[in-house]
Short mmCIF file of C-alpha atoms (C1' of nucleotides) in Angstrom, two decimals:
data_model
loop_
_atom_site.label_atom_id
_atom_site.label_comp_id
_atom_site.label_asym_id
_atom_site.label_seq_id
_atom_site.Cartn_x
_atom_site.Cartn_y
_atom_site.Cartn_z
CA MET N 2 -7.71 -9.68 74.72
CA ASP N 3 -6.09 -10.76 71.47
CA SER N 4 -6.83 -14.44 71.94
CA ASP N 5 -9.06 -14.62 68.87
CA VAL N 6 -6.23 -14.52 66.35
CA ALA N 7 -6.01 -15.97 62.84
CA THR N 8 -2.50 -16.93 61.73
CA LEU N 9 -2.06 -17.05 57.97
CA PRO N 10 1.13 -18.27 56.31
CA LEU N 11 2.50 -15.64 53.92
CA PRO N 12 3.14 -16.33 50.23
CA PRO N 13 6.76 -16.84 49.11
CA TRP N 14 7.06 -13.37 47.57
CA PRO N 15 8.28 -10.82 50.15
CA PHE N 16 5.69 -8.93 52.11
CA ASP N 17 6.21 -5.92 54.38
CA LEU N 18 3.13 -5.05 56.42
CA ALA N 19 4.60 -1.92 58.00
CA ALA N 20 5.86 -0.48 54.73
CA THR N 21 2.59 -1.23 52.99
CA LEU N 22 0.48 0.49 55.65
CA GLU N 23 2.87 3.44 55.86
CA SER N 24 3.51 4.02 52.17
CA GLY N 25 1.05 6.84 51.67
CA GLN N 26 -1.91 4.76 50.53
CA ALA N 27 -3.86 4.73 53.80
CA PHE N 28 -3.51 7.21 56.64
CA HIS N 29 -5.26 5.86 59.70
CA TRP N 30 -3.23 2.86 60.89
CA THR N 31 -1.46 3.17 64.23
CA HIS N 32 1.36 1.03 65.53
CA ASP N 33 0.78 -0.07 69.09
CA GLN N 34 2.63 -2.72 71.08
CA GLY N 35 3.66 -4.60 67.97
CA TRP N 36 0.22 -4.54 66.38
CA TRP N 37 -1.13 -2.34 63.59
CA ARG N 38 -4.60 -1.19 64.61
CA GLY N 39 -7.21 0.38 62.41
CA ALA N 40 -10.38 -0.21 60.45
CA LEU N 41 -11.11 -2.50 57.53
CA ALA N 42 -14.16 -0.65 56.23
CA ASP N 43 -16.46 -0.79 59.28
CA HIS N 44 -14.55 -3.35 61.32
CA ALA N 45 -11.84 -2.68 63.87
CA VAL N 46 -8.93 -5.07 63.44
CA ALA N 47 -5.35 -5.49 64.57
CA MET N 48 -2.65 -7.10 62.43
CA ARG N 49 0.97 -8.00 62.89
CA GLN N 50 3.60 -9.76 60.85
CA THR N 51 5.84 -12.50 62.16
CA ASP N 52 8.61 -14.21 60.21
CA ALA N 53 6.45 -16.19 57.83
CA ALA N 54 2.91 -15.37 58.86
CA LEU N 55 0.34 -12.65 59.18
CA GLU N 56 -1.72 -12.52 62.37
CA ILE N 57 -5.15 -10.90 62.39
CA THR N 58 -7.63 -10.33 65.15
CA PRO N 59 -10.56 -10.85 65.32
CA ALA N 60 -9.95 -14.00 63.31
CA HIS N 61 -13.10 -13.81 61.23
CA HIS N 62 -11.78 -10.71 59.43
CA ALA N 63 -8.73 -12.57 58.16
CA ALA N 64 -10.04 -13.00 54.62
CA ALA N 65 -10.96 -9.31 54.39
CA ALA N 66 -7.53 -8.33 55.66
CA TRP N 67 -5.83 -10.60 53.14
CA SER N 68 -7.64 -8.92 50.30
CA TYR N 69 -7.19 -5.40 51.74
CA LEU N 70 -3.45 -5.94 51.90
CA GLY N 71 -3.24 -7.08 48.29
CA LEU N 72 -1.86 -10.43 49.36
CA ASP N 73 -3.67 -12.23 46.58
CA ASP N 74 -1.82 -10.19 43.95
CA GLU N 75 0.47 -12.49 41.96
CA MET N 76 3.61 -10.42 42.35
CA SER N 77 5.80 -12.55 40.08
CA GLU N 78 3.29 -12.08 37.27
CA ILE N 79 3.02 -8.35 37.94
CA ILE N 80 6.81 -7.89 37.98
CA ALA N 81 7.01 -9.82 34.71
CA THR N 82 5.02 -7.06 33.00
CA PHE N 83 7.57 -4.39 33.94
CA PRO N 84 9.99 -3.14 31.31
CA PRO N 85 13.11 -5.31 31.32
CA ALA N 86 16.43 -3.67 32.14
CA ASP N 87 14.93 -0.68 33.87
CA GLY N 88 17.63 0.24 36.34
CA PRO N 89 15.82 2.84 38.45
CA LEU N 90 12.75 0.65 38.84
CA ALA N 91 14.90 -2.36 39.80
CA VAL N 92 16.61 -0.28 42.48
CA ALA N 93 13.27 0.91 43.84
CA MET N 94 11.90 -2.64 43.96
CA GLN N 95 14.99 -3.94 45.67
CA PHE N 96 14.66 -1.16 48.25
CA CYS N 97 11.30 -2.52 49.41
CA PRO N 98 10.13 -5.62 47.56
CA GLY N 99 7.41 -6.31 50.12
CA LEU N 100 5.21 -3.34 49.18
CA ARG N 101 1.65 -4.08 48.11
CA ILE N 102 -1.10 -1.96 46.68
CA LEU N 103 -3.94 -1.80 49.19
CA ARG N 104 -7.52 -2.52 48.16
CA GLN N 105 -9.43 0.01 50.22
CA PRO N 106 -13.10 1.00 50.11
CA ALA N 107 -13.65 3.36 47.18
CA TRP N 108 -15.38 6.18 49.05
CA GLU N 109 -12.85 6.18 51.88
CA THR N 110 -10.02 6.35 49.36
CA LEU N 111 -11.63 9.08 47.29
CA ALA N 112 -12.46 11.26 50.29
CA THR N 113 -9.06 10.80 51.89
CA PHE N 114 -7.23 11.85 48.77
CA ILE N 115 -9.48 14.88 48.29
CA THR N 116 -8.19 16.00 51.69
CA SER N 117 -4.59 15.26 50.67
CA ALA N 118 -4.14 18.09 48.15
CA LEU N 119 -1.00 20.11 48.98
CA LYS N 120 -0.66 18.46 52.38
CA GLN N 121 2.14 16.56 54.00
CA VAL N 122 1.52 12.97 55.01
CA VAL N 123 1.41 13.84 58.70
CA HIS N 124 -1.38 16.36 58.06
CA ILE N 125 -3.36 14.00 55.88
CA ARG N 126 -3.21 11.53 58.71
CA GLN N 127 -4.34 14.12 61.24
CA ILE N 128 -7.31 15.08 59.07
CA SER N 129 -8.25 11.45 58.45
CA LEU N 130 -8.29 10.66 62.16
CA ASN N 131 -10.18 13.87 62.94
CA LEU N 132 -12.87 13.11 60.40
CA ARG N 133 -13.27 9.61 61.77
CA GLN N 134 -13.56 10.73 65.36
CA HIS N 135 -16.01 13.55 64.66
CA PHE N 136 -18.22 12.08 61.96
CA GLY N 137 -17.52 8.33 61.77
CA ALA N 138 -19.05 5.47 63.69
CA PRO N 139 -17.16 4.26 66.75
CA LEU N 140 -16.02 0.66 66.40
CA ALA N 141 -14.12 -1.37 68.99
CA ASN N 142 -10.93 -0.49 70.90
CA GLY N 143 -10.94 3.23 70.15
CA ILE N 144 -11.09 2.70 66.39
CA TRP N 145 -13.45 4.71 64.23
CA ALA N 146 -14.94 4.00 60.82
CA TYR N 147 -14.42 6.52 58.02
CA PRO N 148 -17.52 8.74 57.90
CA SER N 149 -20.13 7.98 55.26
CA PRO N 150 -20.90 10.46 52.45
CA GLU N 151 -24.22 11.15 54.18
CA SER N 152 -22.47 11.99 57.42
CA LEU N 153 -20.07 14.45 55.77
CA ALA N 154 -22.85 15.95 53.66
CA ASN N 155 -24.90 16.57 56.81
CA ALA N 156 -21.91 17.91 58.71
CA GLY N 157 -21.65 20.95 56.44
CA GLU N 158 -18.67 22.73 54.98
CA SER N 159 -17.88 24.95 57.95
CA ALA N 160 -17.74 22.00 60.35
CA LEU N 161 -15.21 20.38 58.03
CA ARG N 162 -13.18 23.56 57.91
CA GLN N 163 -12.99 23.56 61.67
CA LEU N 164 -11.14 20.25 61.46
CA GLY N 165 -8.33 21.94 59.57
CA LEU N 166 -9.31 20.96 56.04
CA GLY N 167 -8.88 24.51 54.70
CA PHE N 168 -9.98 24.96 51.10
CA ARG N 169 -10.43 21.18 50.78
CA ALA N 170 -13.53 21.38 52.99
CA LYS N 171 -15.62 22.77 50.16
CA SER N 172 -14.58 20.02 47.72
CA LEU N 173 -15.06 17.23 50.22
CA HIS N 174 -18.46 18.51 51.26
CA ARG N 175 -19.69 18.97 47.69
CA THR N 176 -18.46 15.54 46.63
CA ALA N 177 -19.99 13.90 49.70
CA THR N 178 -23.29 15.61 48.86
CA LEU N 179 -23.22 14.39 45.26
CA ILE N 180 -22.61 10.83 46.39
CA ALA N 181 -25.11 10.92 49.26
CA SER N 182 -27.81 12.15 46.89
CA GLY N 183 -27.09 9.35 44.45
CA GLU N 184 -26.14 11.80 41.70
CA ALA N 185 -22.71 10.18 41.65
CA ASP N 186 -22.70 6.42 42.23
CA LEU N 187 -19.33 4.88 43.05
CA ALA N 188 -20.77 1.35 43.18
CA GLN N 189 -22.05 1.77 39.66
CA TRP N 190 -18.72 3.20 38.54
CA GLN N 191 -16.99 -0.05 39.59
CA HIS N 192 -18.14 -1.47 36.27
CA LEU N 193 -16.63 1.27 34.10
CA PRO N 194 -13.42 0.71 32.13
CA ASP N 195 -10.40 2.65 33.40
CA ALA N 196 -10.70 5.61 31.04
CA ASP N 197 -14.39 6.17 31.78
CA LEU N 198 -13.89 5.69 35.49
CA ALA N 199 -11.20 8.37 35.44
CA LYS N 200 -13.48 10.75 33.53
CA SER N 201 -16.31 10.18 35.99
CA LEU N 202 -14.11 10.72 39.03
CA ILE N 203 -12.74 13.96 37.59
CA THR N 204 -16.25 15.40 37.39
CA LEU N 205 -16.32 15.42 41.20
CA PRO N 206 -15.30 18.65 43.01
CA GLY N 207 -11.71 18.59 44.19
CA VAL N 208 -10.79 15.65 41.99
CA GLY N 209 -8.29 16.17 39.20
CA THR N 210 -6.07 13.70 37.35
CA LYS N 211 -3.85 12.86 40.27
CA ILE N 212 -6.53 12.18 42.86
CA ALA N 213 -8.63 10.30 40.31
CA HIS N 214 -5.70 7.95 39.66
CA CYS N 215 -4.96 7.49 43.37
CA THR N 216 -8.60 6.57 43.92
CA MET N 217 -8.53 4.13 41.01
CA LEU N 218 -5.32 2.50 42.18
CA PHE N 219 -5.89 2.28 45.94
CA GLY N 220 -9.70 2.15 46.01
CA PHE N 221 -10.83 0.47 42.79
CA GLY N 222 -8.01 -2.05 42.35
CA ARG N 223 -7.04 -0.62 38.96
CA LEU N 224 -3.37 -1.50 38.68
CA GLY N 225 -3.14 0.40 35.40
CA ALA N 226 -3.78 3.72 37.14
CA PHE N 227 -0.67 5.90 37.35
CA PRO N 228 -0.87 8.81 39.78
CA ILE N 229 1.74 11.47 39.12
CA ASP N 230 2.39 13.74 42.08
CA VAL N 231 5.32 16.04 42.72
CA TRP N 232 7.44 13.10 43.91
CA VAL N 233 6.81 10.84 40.97
CA GLU N 234 7.21 13.67 38.50
CA ARG N 235 10.50 14.67 40.10
CA ILE N 236 11.94 11.18 39.99
CA LEU N 237 10.75 10.40 36.48
CA ARG N 238 12.28 13.68 35.38
CA GLU N 239 15.52 12.97 37.18
CA LEU N 240 15.91 9.28 36.39
CA TYR N 241 14.58 9.06 32.87
CA PHE N 242 15.07 12.54 31.43
CA LYS N 243 18.33 13.55 32.99
CA LYS N 244 19.70 15.24 29.93
CA LYS N 245 16.67 17.30 29.02
CA ARG N 246 15.76 20.06 31.43
CA THR N 247 12.84 21.35 29.45
CA VAL N 248 10.59 18.29 29.24
CA THR N 249 7.00 19.21 30.00
CA ALA N 250 4.92 17.53 32.69
CA LYS N 251 2.61 16.27 29.98
CA ARG N 252 5.46 14.57 28.17
CA ILE N 253 6.57 12.93 31.42
CA ALA N 254 3.06 11.64 32.08
CA GLU N 255 2.88 10.11 28.60
CA PHE N 256 6.23 8.45 29.13
CA GLY N 257 5.17 6.92 32.45
CA ILE N 258 1.97 5.52 31.06
CA HIS N 259 3.60 3.94 28.02
CA HIS N 260 6.85 2.84 29.62
CA PHE N 261 5.73 0.88 32.69
CA GLY N 262 3.06 -1.38 31.17
CA PRO N 263 -0.33 -2.59 32.39
CA CYS N 264 0.66 -2.77 36.08
CA ARG N 265 2.22 0.69 36.10
CA GLY N 266 0.44 1.45 39.36
CA TYR N 267 2.74 -0.97 41.13
CA ALA N 268 5.76 0.55 39.41
CA GLN N 269 4.62 3.97 40.57
CA GLN N 270 4.30 2.76 44.15
CA PHE N 271 7.80 1.24 44.22
CA LEU N 272 9.29 4.43 42.77
CA PHE N 273 7.29 6.71 45.05
CA HIS N 274 8.13 4.80 48.21
CA HIS N 275 11.82 4.63 47.40
CA ALA N 276 12.02 8.29 46.50
CA ARG N 277 10.16 9.44 49.58
CA LEU N 278 12.21 7.42 52.05
CA THR N 279 15.56 8.26 50.49
CA LYS N 280 14.58 11.89 49.80
CA LEU N 281 15.49 11.25 46.20
CA GLY N 282 14.96 14.26 44.04
CA THR N 283 14.47 16.76 46.86
CA LYS N 284 17.85 18.34 46.51
CA ARG N 285 18.71 20.31 43.45
"C1'" DG V 10 8.40 35.84 60.09
"C1'" DT V 11 8.90 32.88 55.77
"C1'" DC V 12 8.31 28.95 53.07
"C1'" DC V 13 6.21 24.96 51.42
"C1'" DA V 14 3.47 20.71 51.23
"C1'" DG V 15 1.07 13.31 47.41
"C1'" DG V 16 -3.38 19.43 43.70
"C1'" DT V 17 -7.40 21.61 41.66
"C1'" DT V 18 -9.61 25.27 39.49
"C1'" DC V 19 -10.28 29.51 37.23
"C1'" DG V 20 -8.97 33.26 34.29
"C1'" DC V 21 -6.44 35.02 30.55
"C1'" DA V 22 -3.34 34.76 26.41
"C1'" DT K 30 -4.00 24.07 24.82
"C1'" DG K 31 -0.93 26.30 28.09
"C1'" DC K 32 0.65 28.95 32.05
"C1'" DG K 33 0.12 31.50 36.46
"C1'" DA K 34 -2.22 32.58 40.64
"C1'" DA K 35 -5.18 31.69 44.36
"C1'" DC K 36 -6.65 28.64 47.77
"C1'" DC K 37 -6.38 27.07 54.01
"C1'" DT K 38 -3.36 25.47 57.49
"C1'" DG K 39 0.36 23.73 60.27
"C1'" DG K 40 5.08 22.57 60.90
"C1'" DA K 41 10.06 23.22 59.93
#
DNA sequence: GTCCAGGTTCGCA
DNA sequence: TGCGAACCTGGA
């Protein structure tokens, strides 16, 4: 059935499809018989990586997949903006140099991260798949689109709670309603500079600094966004403030933003991924 | 049974 | 401004 396959040669910079899809940016991809299956917006696709190429089916979604996977990011230029002689960051990059920042649909990213508050990755994934299957449009091959704001607004808060969203149901429903009504307009917000985009996102229920920055980074392509969650705060504290126990979270946030430069979102992702997979910072 | 997880929000000093 | 507590739920 996978005869309609596009084969695209990969750029020279390392790329790791599996790590990129599993690095806590998106939560709906499933690995099945060598292929990663899921949805690019409203299209079911399957992708796999061979030695030097990326294979995508159906073939006519190849360009969309390329962009989704951040494969047009000039990694050498991005790395060049990082602070020189930063040991911890170099270690994190070496751990998984093939990571990319995904370019996902804004609404899907926003909604997914609203449901992520105080959840483990496995739960976020469960909720994402549940929402798709109950309120999203069925695509091909058992893949479902992420539900539209209208669909979640119509579903109602209690229906969302029944899917295990807990207190996040209220936030997700209220935000979906604001967007469905046009009161909040993500398409319009695309044009805002980073600072204003962050302010706008934070006005939405269930969206604070962290989720706003995740949405900007993974859903609006803003590489200057710098989400600080418990993992990133822990490792920044441990790696860059080892001698001072009493540094405040605010001070750490300011450090991160000033230290890592204009592509700090990528730095964050390297550090986060490394810390999570090596359990760095979890033991005291 | 207890504890905690990619946070946000509200109330009170 | 700054800090603490509450908030749902499922898995370890």
